């Protein structure tokens, strides 16, 4: 994959150009520039490339994005897994036509797939084309009836597939965990795994057991939508819609005030990613994407008015060229 594959389809305004200069810059000074970009900087500016459902040939909503070791992009779509080599799109169907909700990739570049009632991996067929291979038969027969695999994680101990009623870890052996009530979103921060359980709180997987983190009961009835590496080593930023952000240092929780707190409640925080330069990219259901620096200062925002096909940002990923991909309620976008 090369940058030439992502040429913009239309001219970029100075406002949009400034947004993406911020994406690729670690300079808070540049991010806080309020005057128009000088003409000398307009040449060769980063571009926003959008992909419509008609262009990639599948459903509108996209829920997860990963890149394999070859540079190929894979997207979780209602109709299957979308594969993009930088030029062409291809749809990989999953067993029984299951809707795909989550993807993960390991260090070797192998892609894992979580879908409605299905889980497995992508493997090349005799012609070298990737196809879905189900791992359902690896699970105990009594554990094969489940809903959507909302999140999938590649870990050193095995691949973790999380649903609201069960969490599976498929490695040298298969482990199954069930909640006392219901699981909700799960998160991977480094090699640490967390999940919120309804009426119980925020749990961490420690030595094979899901344990309530210190202060985790605070989230018993509060949805958690984002967990990202914090500004200091060993810390974790926890994002909610009504309690704002919290900083967890392994022993306690304390407020992590950002300049986007009110916006996250209004626009409905949904997803987050820490970018390679340390900035935090936050996707919302209603208000597009927000970019914060590691200390919570608002750097930029991109919405439908700036060129997105929809302001619902359900997934964010950063490719090896530094481009930021967004899975939208309608279509896809990449900021080069």
mmCIF file of C-alpha atoms in Angstrom:
data_model
loop_
_atom_site.group_PDB
_atom_site.id
_atom_site.type_symbol
_atom_site.label_atom_id
_atom_site.label_comp_id
_atom_site.label_asym_id
_atom_site.label_seq_id
_atom_site.Cartn_x
_atom_site.Cartn_y
_atom_site.Cartn_z
ATOM 1 C CA UNK A 1 0.000 0.000 0.000
ATOM 2 C CA UNK A 2 1.332 3.437 -0.886
ATOM 3 C CA UNK A 3 0.177 6.942 -0.268
ATOM 4 C CA UNK A 4 -0.624 7.443 -3.903
ATOM 5 C CA UNK A 5 -3.594 5.133 -3.479
ATOM 6 C CA UNK A 6 -5.371 7.656 -1.263
ATOM 7 C CA UNK A 7 -5.493 10.788 -3.385
ATOM 8 C CA UNK A 8 -8.338 13.138 -2.372
ATOM 9 C CA UNK A 9 -11.447 13.125 -4.487
ATOM 10 C CA UNK A 10 -11.898 16.868 -4.140
ATOM 11 C CA UNK A 11 -9.976 19.988 -3.064
ATOM 12 C CA UNK A 12 -9.349 20.344 0.647
ATOM 13 C CA UNK A 13 -10.379 23.474 2.465
ATOM 14 C CA UNK A 14 -7.914 25.245 4.736
ATOM 15 C CA UNK A 15 -10.057 24.264 7.738
ATOM 16 C CA UNK A 16 -9.936 20.567 6.927
ATOM 17 C CA UNK A 17 -6.254 20.794 6.051
ATOM 18 C CA UNK A 18 -5.540 22.352 9.417
ATOM 19 C CA UNK A 19 -7.403 19.547 11.162
ATOM 20 C CA UNK A 20 -5.160 16.940 9.591
ATOM 21 C CA UNK A 21 -1.958 18.872 10.131
ATOM 22 C CA UNK A 22 -2.904 18.588 13.807
ATOM 23 C CA UNK A 23 -3.367 14.811 13.425
ATOM 24 C CA UNK A 24 0.215 14.426 12.303
ATOM 25 C CA UNK A 25 1.780 17.033 14.561
ATOM 26 C CA UNK A 26 2.812 16.746 18.178
ATOM 27 C CA UNK A 27 3.062 20.484 18.499
ATOM 28 C CA UNK A 28 0.384 22.005 20.703
ATOM 29 C CA UNK A 29 1.359 25.390 19.330
ATOM 30 C CA UNK A 30 0.422 24.345 15.802
ATOM 31 C CA UNK A 31 -2.757 22.707 17.068
ATOM 32 C CA UNK A 32 -3.848 25.957 18.671
ATOM 33 C CA UNK A 33 -3.303 28.088 15.575
ATOM 34 C CA UNK A 34 -6.532 29.950 14.828
ATOM 35 C CA UNK A 35 -5.578 31.910 11.714
ATOM 36 C CA UNK A 36 -5.986 30.390 8.215
ATOM 37 C CA UNK A 37 -3.152 28.241 6.936
ATOM 38 C CA UNK A 38 -0.721 30.476 5.027
ATOM 39 C CA UNK A 39 -0.635 29.869 1.246
ATOM 40 C CA UNK A 40 2.919 28.532 1.500
ATOM 41 C CA UNK A 41 1.619 25.600 3.580
ATOM 42 C CA UNK A 42 -1.312 24.686 1.350
ATOM 43 C CA UNK A 43 0.756 22.729 -1.181
ATOM 44 C CA UNK A 44 0.838 18.974 -0.476
ATOM 45 C CA UNK A 45 -1.452 19.129 2.545
ATOM 46 C CA UNK A 46 -2.822 15.876 4.009
ATOM 47 C CA UNK A 47 -6.178 14.833 2.518
ATOM 48 C CA UNK A 48 -9.368 13.187 3.669
ATOM 49 C CA UNK A 49 -10.400 10.248 1.511
ATOM 50 C CA UNK A 50 -13.910 8.882 1.927
ATOM 51 C CA UNK A 51 -15.325 5.553 0.745
ATOM 52 C CA UNK A 52 -19.065 5.150 0.156
ATOM 53 C CA UNK A 53 -20.973 1.879 0.597
ATOM 54 C CA UNK A 54 -21.428 1.790 -3.175
ATOM 55 C CA UNK A 55 -17.672 2.102 -3.659
ATOM 56 C CA UNK A 56 -16.728 -0.787 -1.358
ATOM 57 C CA UNK A 57 -19.827 -2.835 -2.190
ATOM 58 C CA UNK A 58 -21.326 -3.609 1.220
ATOM 59 C CA UNK A 59 -23.480 -2.199 4.027
ATOM 60 C CA UNK A 60 -23.180 1.300 5.407
ATOM 61 C CA UNK A 61 -22.059 0.650 9.007
ATOM 62 C CA UNK A 62 -18.455 -0.307 9.807
ATOM 63 C CA UNK A 63 -17.470 -1.433 13.307
ATOM 64 C CA UNK A 64 -13.773 -2.345 13.433
ATOM 65 C CA UNK A 65 -10.622 -1.784 11.339
ATOM 66 C CA UNK A 66 -7.215 -3.510 11.356
ATOM 67 C CA UNK A 67 -4.173 -3.746 9.057
ATOM 68 C CA UNK A 68 -2.220 -6.954 8.479
ATOM 69 C CA UNK A 69 1.551 -7.408 8.021
ATOM 70 C CA UNK A 70 1.266 -6.861 4.250
ATOM 71 C CA UNK A 71 -0.425 -3.500 4.692
ATOM 72 C CA UNK A 72 -3.875 -4.766 3.683
ATOM 73 C CA UNK A 73 -6.809 -3.124 5.484
ATOM 74 C CA UNK A 74 -9.686 -5.213 6.880
ATOM 75 C CA UNK A 75 -13.014 -3.772 8.032
ATOM 76 C CA UNK A 76 -15.832 -5.358 10.051
ATOM 77 C CA UNK A 77 -19.059 -4.805 8.109
ATOM 78 C CA UNK A 78 -22.620 -6.057 8.458
ATOM 79 C CA UNK A 79 -22.186 -8.202 5.327
ATOM 80 C CA UNK A 80 -18.768 -9.655 6.158
ATOM 81 C CA UNK A 81 -15.119 -8.591 6.260
ATOM 82 C CA UNK A 82 -14.050 -5.933 3.769
ATOM 83 C CA UNK A 83 -10.543 -6.317 2.360
ATOM 84 C CA UNK A 84 -8.742 -3.337 0.792
ATOM 85 C CA UNK A 85 -5.315 -3.614 -0.811
ATOM 86 C CA UNK A 86 -5.045 0.097 -1.577
ATOM 87 C CA UNK A 87 -6.703 -0.239 -4.980
ATOM 88 C CA UNK A 88 -9.567 -2.731 -4.826
ATOM 89 C CA UNK A 89 -12.219 -3.707 -2.307
ATOM 90 C CA UNK A 90 -13.273 -7.309 -1.760
ATOM 91 C CA UNK A 91 -15.976 -8.728 0.517
ATOM 92 C CA UNK A 92 -15.184 -11.889 2.501
ATOM 93 C CA UNK A 93 -18.355 -13.618 3.643
ATOM 94 C CA UNK A 94 -18.539 -15.239 7.074
ATOM 95 C CA UNK A 95 -20.212 -18.591 7.806
ATOM 96 C CA UNK A 96 -24.042 -18.450 7.724
ATOM 97 C CA UNK A 97 -23.845 -14.846 6.550
ATOM 98 C CA UNK A 98 -23.103 -13.676 10.082
ATOM 99 C CA UNK A 99 -22.697 -9.935 10.623
ATOM 100 C CA UNK A 100 -19.137 -9.046 11.604
ATOM 101 C CA UNK A 101 -18.652 -6.822 14.651
ATOM 102 C CA UNK A 102 -14.974 -6.998 15.608
ATOM 103 C CA UNK A 103 -11.500 -7.732 14.284
ATOM 104 C CA UNK A 104 -8.027 -8.160 15.754
ATOM 105 C CA UNK A 105 -4.582 -8.793 14.325
ATOM 106 C CA UNK A 106 -1.638 -10.458 16.052
ATOM 107 C CA UNK A 107 2.071 -9.700 15.753
ATOM 108 C CA UNK A 108 2.397 -12.103 12.824
ATOM 109 C CA UNK A 109 -0.341 -10.273 10.929
ATOM 110 C CA UNK A 110 -3.018 -12.951 11.305
ATOM 111 C CA UNK A 111 -6.532 -11.502 11.352
ATOM 112 C CA UNK A 112 -9.195 -12.753 13.777
ATOM 113 C CA UNK A 113 -12.920 -12.235 13.286
ATOM 114 C CA UNK A 114 -15.797 -11.870 15.753
ATOM 115 C CA UNK A 115 -19.337 -11.999 14.362
ATOM 116 C CA UNK A 116 -22.922 -12.764 15.415
ATOM 117 C CA UNK A 117 -22.773 -16.334 16.689
ATOM 118 C CA UNK A 118 -19.444 -16.920 14.931
ATOM 119 C CA UNK A 119 -15.732 -16.481 15.538
ATOM 120 C CA UNK A 120 -12.617 -17.491 13.732
ATOM 121 C CA UNK A 121 -9.772 -16.290 11.547
ATOM 122 C CA UNK A 122 -8.892 -15.364 7.981
ATOM 123 C CA UNK A 123 -6.731 -17.870 6.113
ATOM 124 C CA UNK A 124 -5.546 -18.016 2.478
ATOM 125 C CA UNK A 125 -7.214 -20.572 0.206
ATOM 126 C CA UNK A 126 -5.502 -22.520 -2.577
ATOM 127 C CA UNK A 127 -5.384 -19.393 -4.750
ATOM 128 C CA UNK A 128 -4.008 -17.192 -1.973
ATOM 129 C CA UNK A 129 -7.254 -15.309 -1.353
ATOM 130 C CA UNK A 130 -8.274 -14.832 2.250
ATOM 131 C CA UNK A 131 -11.327 -16.766 3.442
ATOM 132 C CA UNK A 132 -13.072 -17.027 6.786
ATOM 133 C CA UNK A 133 -12.313 -20.180 8.790
ATOM 134 C CA UNK A 134 -14.642 -20.833 11.716
ATOM 135 C CA UNK A 135 -13.311 -21.751 15.127
ATOM 136 C CA UNK A 136 -16.758 -22.528 16.477
ATOM 137 C CA UNK A 137 -15.935 -26.228 16.724
ATOM 138 C CA UNK A 138 -13.088 -25.397 19.118
ATOM 139 C CA UNK A 139 -15.617 -24.306 21.729
ATOM 140 C CA UNK A 140 -17.405 -26.767 24.014
ATOM 141 C CA UNK A 141 -20.744 -27.739 22.379
ATOM 142 C CA UNK A 142 -22.744 -26.172 25.187
ATOM 143 C CA UNK A 143 -20.982 -22.803 24.702
ATOM 144 C CA UNK A 144 -21.616 -22.327 20.978
ATOM 145 C CA UNK A 145 -24.872 -20.398 21.267
ATOM 146 C CA UNK A 146 -24.021 -16.717 21.811
ATOM 147 C CA UNK A 147 -24.787 -13.335 20.297
ATOM 148 C CA UNK A 148 -22.444 -10.771 18.828
ATOM 149 C CA UNK A 149 -18.712 -10.960 19.466
ATOM 150 C CA UNK A 150 -18.480 -7.262 20.290
ATOM 151 C CA UNK A 151 -14.706 -7.095 20.754
ATOM 152 C CA UNK A 152 -11.818 -9.343 19.715
ATOM 153 C CA UNK A 153 -8.264 -9.119 21.095
ATOM 154 C CA UNK A 154 -5.013 -10.875 20.203
ATOM 155 C CA UNK A 155 -3.004 -11.555 23.371
ATOM 156 C CA UNK A 156 0.121 -13.611 24.202
ATOM 157 C CA UNK A 157 -2.108 -16.178 25.963
ATOM 158 C CA UNK A 158 -4.536 -16.581 23.067
ATOM 159 C CA UNK A 159 -7.283 -14.810 21.151
ATOM 160 C CA UNK A 160 -10.024 -13.293 23.297
ATOM 161 C CA UNK A 161 -13.557 -13.010 21.916
ATOM 162 C CA UNK A 162 -15.957 -11.038 24.111
ATOM 163 C CA UNK A 163 -19.753 -11.173 24.063
ATOM 164 C CA UNK A 164 -22.323 -9.876 26.544
ATOM 165 C CA UNK A 165 -22.955 -13.392 27.912
ATOM 166 C CA UNK A 166 -19.545 -15.055 27.614
ATOM 167 C CA UNK A 167 -15.875 -14.297 27.137
ATOM 168 C CA UNK A 168 -13.760 -16.891 25.318
ATOM 169 C CA UNK A 169 -9.990 -17.188 25.246
ATOM 170 C CA UNK A 170 -8.835 -19.581 22.537
ATOM 171 C CA UNK A 171 -5.202 -20.601 22.918
ATOM 172 C CA UNK A 172 -3.474 -23.864 23.787
ATOM 173 C CA UNK A 173 -6.694 -24.490 25.697
ATOM 174 C CA UNK A 174 -10.138 -22.893 25.565
ATOM 175 C CA UNK A 175 -11.305 -20.859 28.556
ATOM 176 C CA UNK A 176 -14.839 -19.569 29.048
ATOM 177 C CA UNK A 177 -15.963 -16.924 31.541
ATOM 178 C CA UNK A 178 -19.575 -16.043 32.308
ATOM 179 C CA UNK A 179 -20.828 -12.923 34.104
ATOM 180 C CA UNK A 180 -22.986 -12.816 37.209
ATOM 181 C CA UNK A 181 -25.237 -10.420 35.293
ATOM 182 C CA UNK A 182 -24.170 -9.231 31.835
ATOM 183 C CA UNK A 183 -20.852 -8.156 30.375
ATOM 184 C CA UNK A 184 -20.702 -4.942 28.365
ATOM 185 C CA UNK A 185 -17.775 -3.422 26.450
ATOM 186 C CA UNK A 186 -14.354 -4.991 26.906
ATOM 187 C CA UNK A 187 -11.006 -3.232 26.378
ATOM 188 C CA UNK A 188 -7.345 -4.031 25.808
ATOM 189 C CA UNK A 189 -4.718 -1.620 27.141
ATOM 190 C CA UNK A 190 -1.293 -3.006 26.323
ATOM 191 C CA UNK A 191 -1.533 -6.623 27.461
ATOM 192 C CA UNK A 192 -4.152 -5.838 30.088
ATOM 193 C CA UNK A 193 -7.803 -6.776 29.565
ATOM 194 C CA UNK A 194 -10.793 -5.073 31.159
ATOM 195 C CA UNK A 195 -14.555 -5.515 30.944
ATOM 196 C CA UNK A 196 -17.526 -3.799 32.519
ATOM 197 C CA UNK A 197 -20.136 -6.010 34.162
ATOM 198 C CA UNK A 198 -23.626 -4.616 34.758
ATOM 199 C CA UNK A 199 -24.394 -3.949 38.451
ATOM 200 C CA UNK A 200 -20.886 -5.035 39.424
ATOM 201 C CA UNK A 201 -18.432 -2.585 37.872
ATOM 202 C CA UNK A 202 -15.156 -2.515 35.976
ATOM 203 C CA UNK A 203 -13.129 -5.747 36.066
ATOM 204 C CA UNK A 204 -9.593 -6.689 35.048
ATOM 205 C CA UNK A 205 -8.403 -10.161 34.052
ATOM 206 C CA UNK A 206 -5.748 -11.155 36.596
ATOM 207 C CA UNK A 207 -4.266 -14.662 36.656
ATOM 208 C CA UNK A 208 -7.282 -16.128 34.898
ATOM 209 C CA UNK A 209 -9.902 -14.391 37.060
ATOM 210 C CA UNK A 210 -11.971 -11.270 36.408
ATOM 211 C CA UNK A 211 -11.437 -9.051 39.452
ATOM 212 C CA UNK A 212 -13.014 -5.729 40.353
ATOM 213 C CA UNK A 213 -10.421 -2.964 40.045
ATOM 214 C CA UNK A 214 -9.989 -0.578 43.008
ATOM 215 C CA UNK A 215 -12.938 1.806 42.798
ATOM 216 C CA UNK A 216 -14.397 -0.199 39.916
ATOM 217 C CA UNK A 217 -17.826 -0.389 41.543
ATOM 218 C CA UNK A 218 -18.263 3.229 40.415
ATOM 219 C CA UNK A 219 -19.081 1.830 36.982
ATOM 220 C CA UNK A 220 -21.686 -0.693 38.132
ATOM 221 C CA UNK A 221 -24.411 1.384 36.507
ATOM 222 C CA UNK A 222 -22.259 3.684 34.388
ATOM 223 C CA UNK A 223 -21.313 2.766 30.843
ATOM 224 C CA UNK A 224 -17.608 2.701 29.952
ATOM 225 C CA UNK A 225 -16.881 3.426 26.286
ATOM 226 C CA UNK A 226 -13.144 4.114 26.142
ATOM 227 C CA UNK A 227 -10.061 2.795 27.919
ATOM 228 C CA UNK A 228 -6.701 4.074 26.661
ATOM 229 C CA UNK A 229 -3.112 4.344 27.880
ATOM 230 C CA UNK A 230 -2.854 7.387 30.137
ATOM 231 C CA UNK A 231 -0.371 10.266 30.073
ATOM 232 C CA UNK A 232 1.927 8.600 32.611
ATOM 233 C CA UNK A 233 3.372 5.087 32.529
ATOM 234 C CA UNK A 234 0.972 2.497 33.917
ATOM 235 C CA UNK A 235 -2.036 4.789 33.945
ATOM 236 C CA UNK A 236 -5.286 4.218 32.059
ATOM 237 C CA UNK A 237 -7.799 6.795 30.868
ATOM 238 C CA UNK A 238 -11.393 5.593 31.319
ATOM 239 C CA UNK A 239 -14.045 7.370 29.267
ATOM 240 C CA UNK A 240 -17.744 7.632 30.141
ATOM 241 C CA UNK A 241 -20.563 9.828 28.901
ATOM 242 C CA UNK A 242 -21.908 11.226 32.164
ATOM 243 C CA UNK A 243 -19.056 10.851 34.682
ATOM 244 C CA UNK A 244 -16.498 12.303 32.304
ATOM 245 C CA UNK A 245 -13.030 10.767 32.113
ATOM 246 C CA UNK A 246 -11.280 9.034 35.001
ATOM 247 C CA UNK A 247 -7.584 8.240 35.408
ATOM 248 C CA UNK A 248 -6.744 4.839 36.895
ATOM 249 C CA UNK A 249 -3.233 4.354 38.271
ATOM 250 C CA UNK A 250 -3.687 0.762 39.461
ATOM 251 C CA UNK A 251 -4.602 1.796 42.995
ATOM 252 C CA UNK A 252 -7.294 4.447 42.689
ATOM 253 C CA UNK A 253 -9.391 6.559 40.360
ATOM 254 C CA UNK A 254 -9.342 10.318 40.014
ATOM 255 C CA UNK A 255 -11.001 12.733 37.574
ATOM 256 C CA UNK A 256 -9.185 13.370 34.300
ATOM 257 C CA UNK A 257 -10.575 16.711 33.174
ATOM 258 C CA UNK A 258 -10.542 17.387 29.437
ATOM 259 C CA UNK A 259 -11.748 20.203 27.228
ATOM 260 C CA UNK A 260 -14.155 17.798 25.542
ATOM 261 C CA UNK A 261 -16.074 16.605 28.621
ATOM 262 C CA UNK A 262 -19.309 18.394 27.741
ATOM 263 C CA UNK A 263 -19.019 17.324 24.096
ATOM 264 C CA UNK A 264 -18.643 13.648 25.029
ATOM 265 C CA UNK A 265 -21.932 13.781 26.904
ATOM 266 C CA UNK A 266 -23.723 15.761 24.194
ATOM 267 C CA UNK A 267 -22.342 13.871 21.181
ATOM 268 C CA UNK A 268 -22.246 10.444 22.883
ATOM 269 C CA UNK A 269 -18.711 9.116 23.265
ATOM 270 C CA UNK A 270 -18.419 5.752 21.518
ATOM 271 C CA UNK A 271 -14.817 4.743 20.690
ATOM 272 C CA UNK A 272 -11.233 5.837 21.275
ATOM 273 C CA UNK A 273 -7.664 5.248 20.159
ATOM 274 C CA UNK A 274 -4.309 6.544 21.337
ATOM 275 C CA UNK A 275 -2.403 7.599 18.228
ATOM 276 C CA UNK A 276 1.294 6.985 17.634
ATOM 277 C CA UNK A 277 2.155 10.563 18.665
ATOM 278 C CA UNK A 278 0.316 10.152 21.992
ATOM 279 C CA UNK A 279 -2.779 12.147 21.083
ATOM 280 C CA UNK A 280 -6.225 10.718 21.839
ATOM 281 C CA UNK A 281 -8.699 10.259 18.986
ATOM 282 C CA UNK A 282 -12.281 9.981 20.260
ATOM 283 C CA UNK A 283 -15.188 8.887 18.103
ATOM 284 C CA UNK A 284 -18.757 9.875 18.947
ATOM 285 C CA UNK A 285 -22.173 8.689 17.775
ATOM 286 C CA UNK A 286 -23.430 12.145 16.875
ATOM 287 C CA UNK A 287 -20.557 14.622 16.680
ATOM 288 C CA UNK A 288 -17.765 13.134 14.595
ATOM 289 C CA UNK A 289 -14.190 12.742 15.799
ATOM 290 C CA UNK A 290 -12.389 14.771 18.483
ATOM 291 C CA UNK A 291 -8.628 14.953 18.911
ATOM 292 C CA UNK A 292 -7.128 15.636 22.355
ATOM 293 C CA UNK A 293 -3.531 15.912 23.446
ATOM 294 C CA UNK A 294 -2.315 13.459 26.137
ATOM 295 C CA UNK A 295 -3.320 15.907 28.905
ATOM 296 C CA UNK A 296 -6.860 16.414 27.606
ATOM 297 C CA UNK A 297 -6.576 19.671 25.678
ATOM 298 C CA UNK A 298 -8.813 19.846 22.612
ATOM 299 C CA UNK A 299 -6.759 20.051 19.428
ATOM 300 C CA UNK A 300 -9.218 19.477 16.609
ATOM 301 C CA UNK A 301 -12.559 18.105 15.536
ATOM 302 C CA UNK A 302 -13.807 16.652 12.267
ATOM 303 C CA UNK A 303 -17.500 16.219 11.418
ATOM 304 C CA UNK A 304 -19.781 15.675 8.481
ATOM 305 C CA UNK A 305 -19.401 19.370 7.677
ATOM 306 C CA UNK A 306 -15.680 18.735 7.146
ATOM 307 C CA UNK A 307 -16.204 15.924 4.664
ATOM 308 C CA UNK A 308 -17.178 12.804 6.632
ATOM 309 C CA UNK A 309 -20.102 10.899 5.123
ATOM 310 C CA UNK A 310 -21.657 10.656 8.593
ATOM 311 C CA UNK A 311 -20.857 12.073 12.036
ATOM 312 C CA UNK A 312 -21.164 8.674 13.729
ATOM 313 C CA UNK A 313 -17.589 7.379 14.260
ATOM 314 C CA UNK A 314 -17.760 3.753 15.410
ATOM 315 C CA UNK A 315 -14.151 2.647 14.863
ATOM 316 C CA UNK A 316 -10.711 4.266 14.603
ATOM 317 C CA UNK A 317 -7.429 2.735 13.475
ATOM 318 C CA UNK A 318 -4.018 4.058 12.476
ATOM 319 C CA UNK A 319 -2.194 2.388 9.608
ATOM 320 C CA UNK A 320 1.561 1.955 9.191
ATOM 321 C CA UNK A 321 1.775 5.047 7.004
ATOM 322 C CA UNK A 322 0.322 7.128 9.856
ATOM 323 C CA UNK A 323 -3.091 7.460 8.213
ATOM 324 C CA UNK A 324 -6.103 7.556 10.514
ATOM 325 C CA UNK A 325 -9.031 5.366 9.416
ATOM 326 C CA UNK A 326 -12.567 5.897 10.644
ATOM 327 C CA UNK A 327 -15.412 3.381 10.480
ATOM 328 C CA UNK A 328 -18.595 5.385 10.187
ATOM 329 C CA UNK A 329 -22.323 4.892 10.555
ATOM 330 C CA UNK A 330 -22.228 5.399 6.805
ATOM 331 C CA UNK A 331 -19.032 4.569 4.963
ATOM 332 C CA UNK A 332 -15.355 4.911 5.755
ATOM 333 C CA UNK A 333 -12.779 7.689 5.826
ATOM 334 C CA UNK A 334 -9.003 7.947 5.934
ATOM 335 C CA UNK A 335 -7.005 11.015 6.892
ATOM 336 C CA UNK A 336 -3.636 10.832 5.159
#
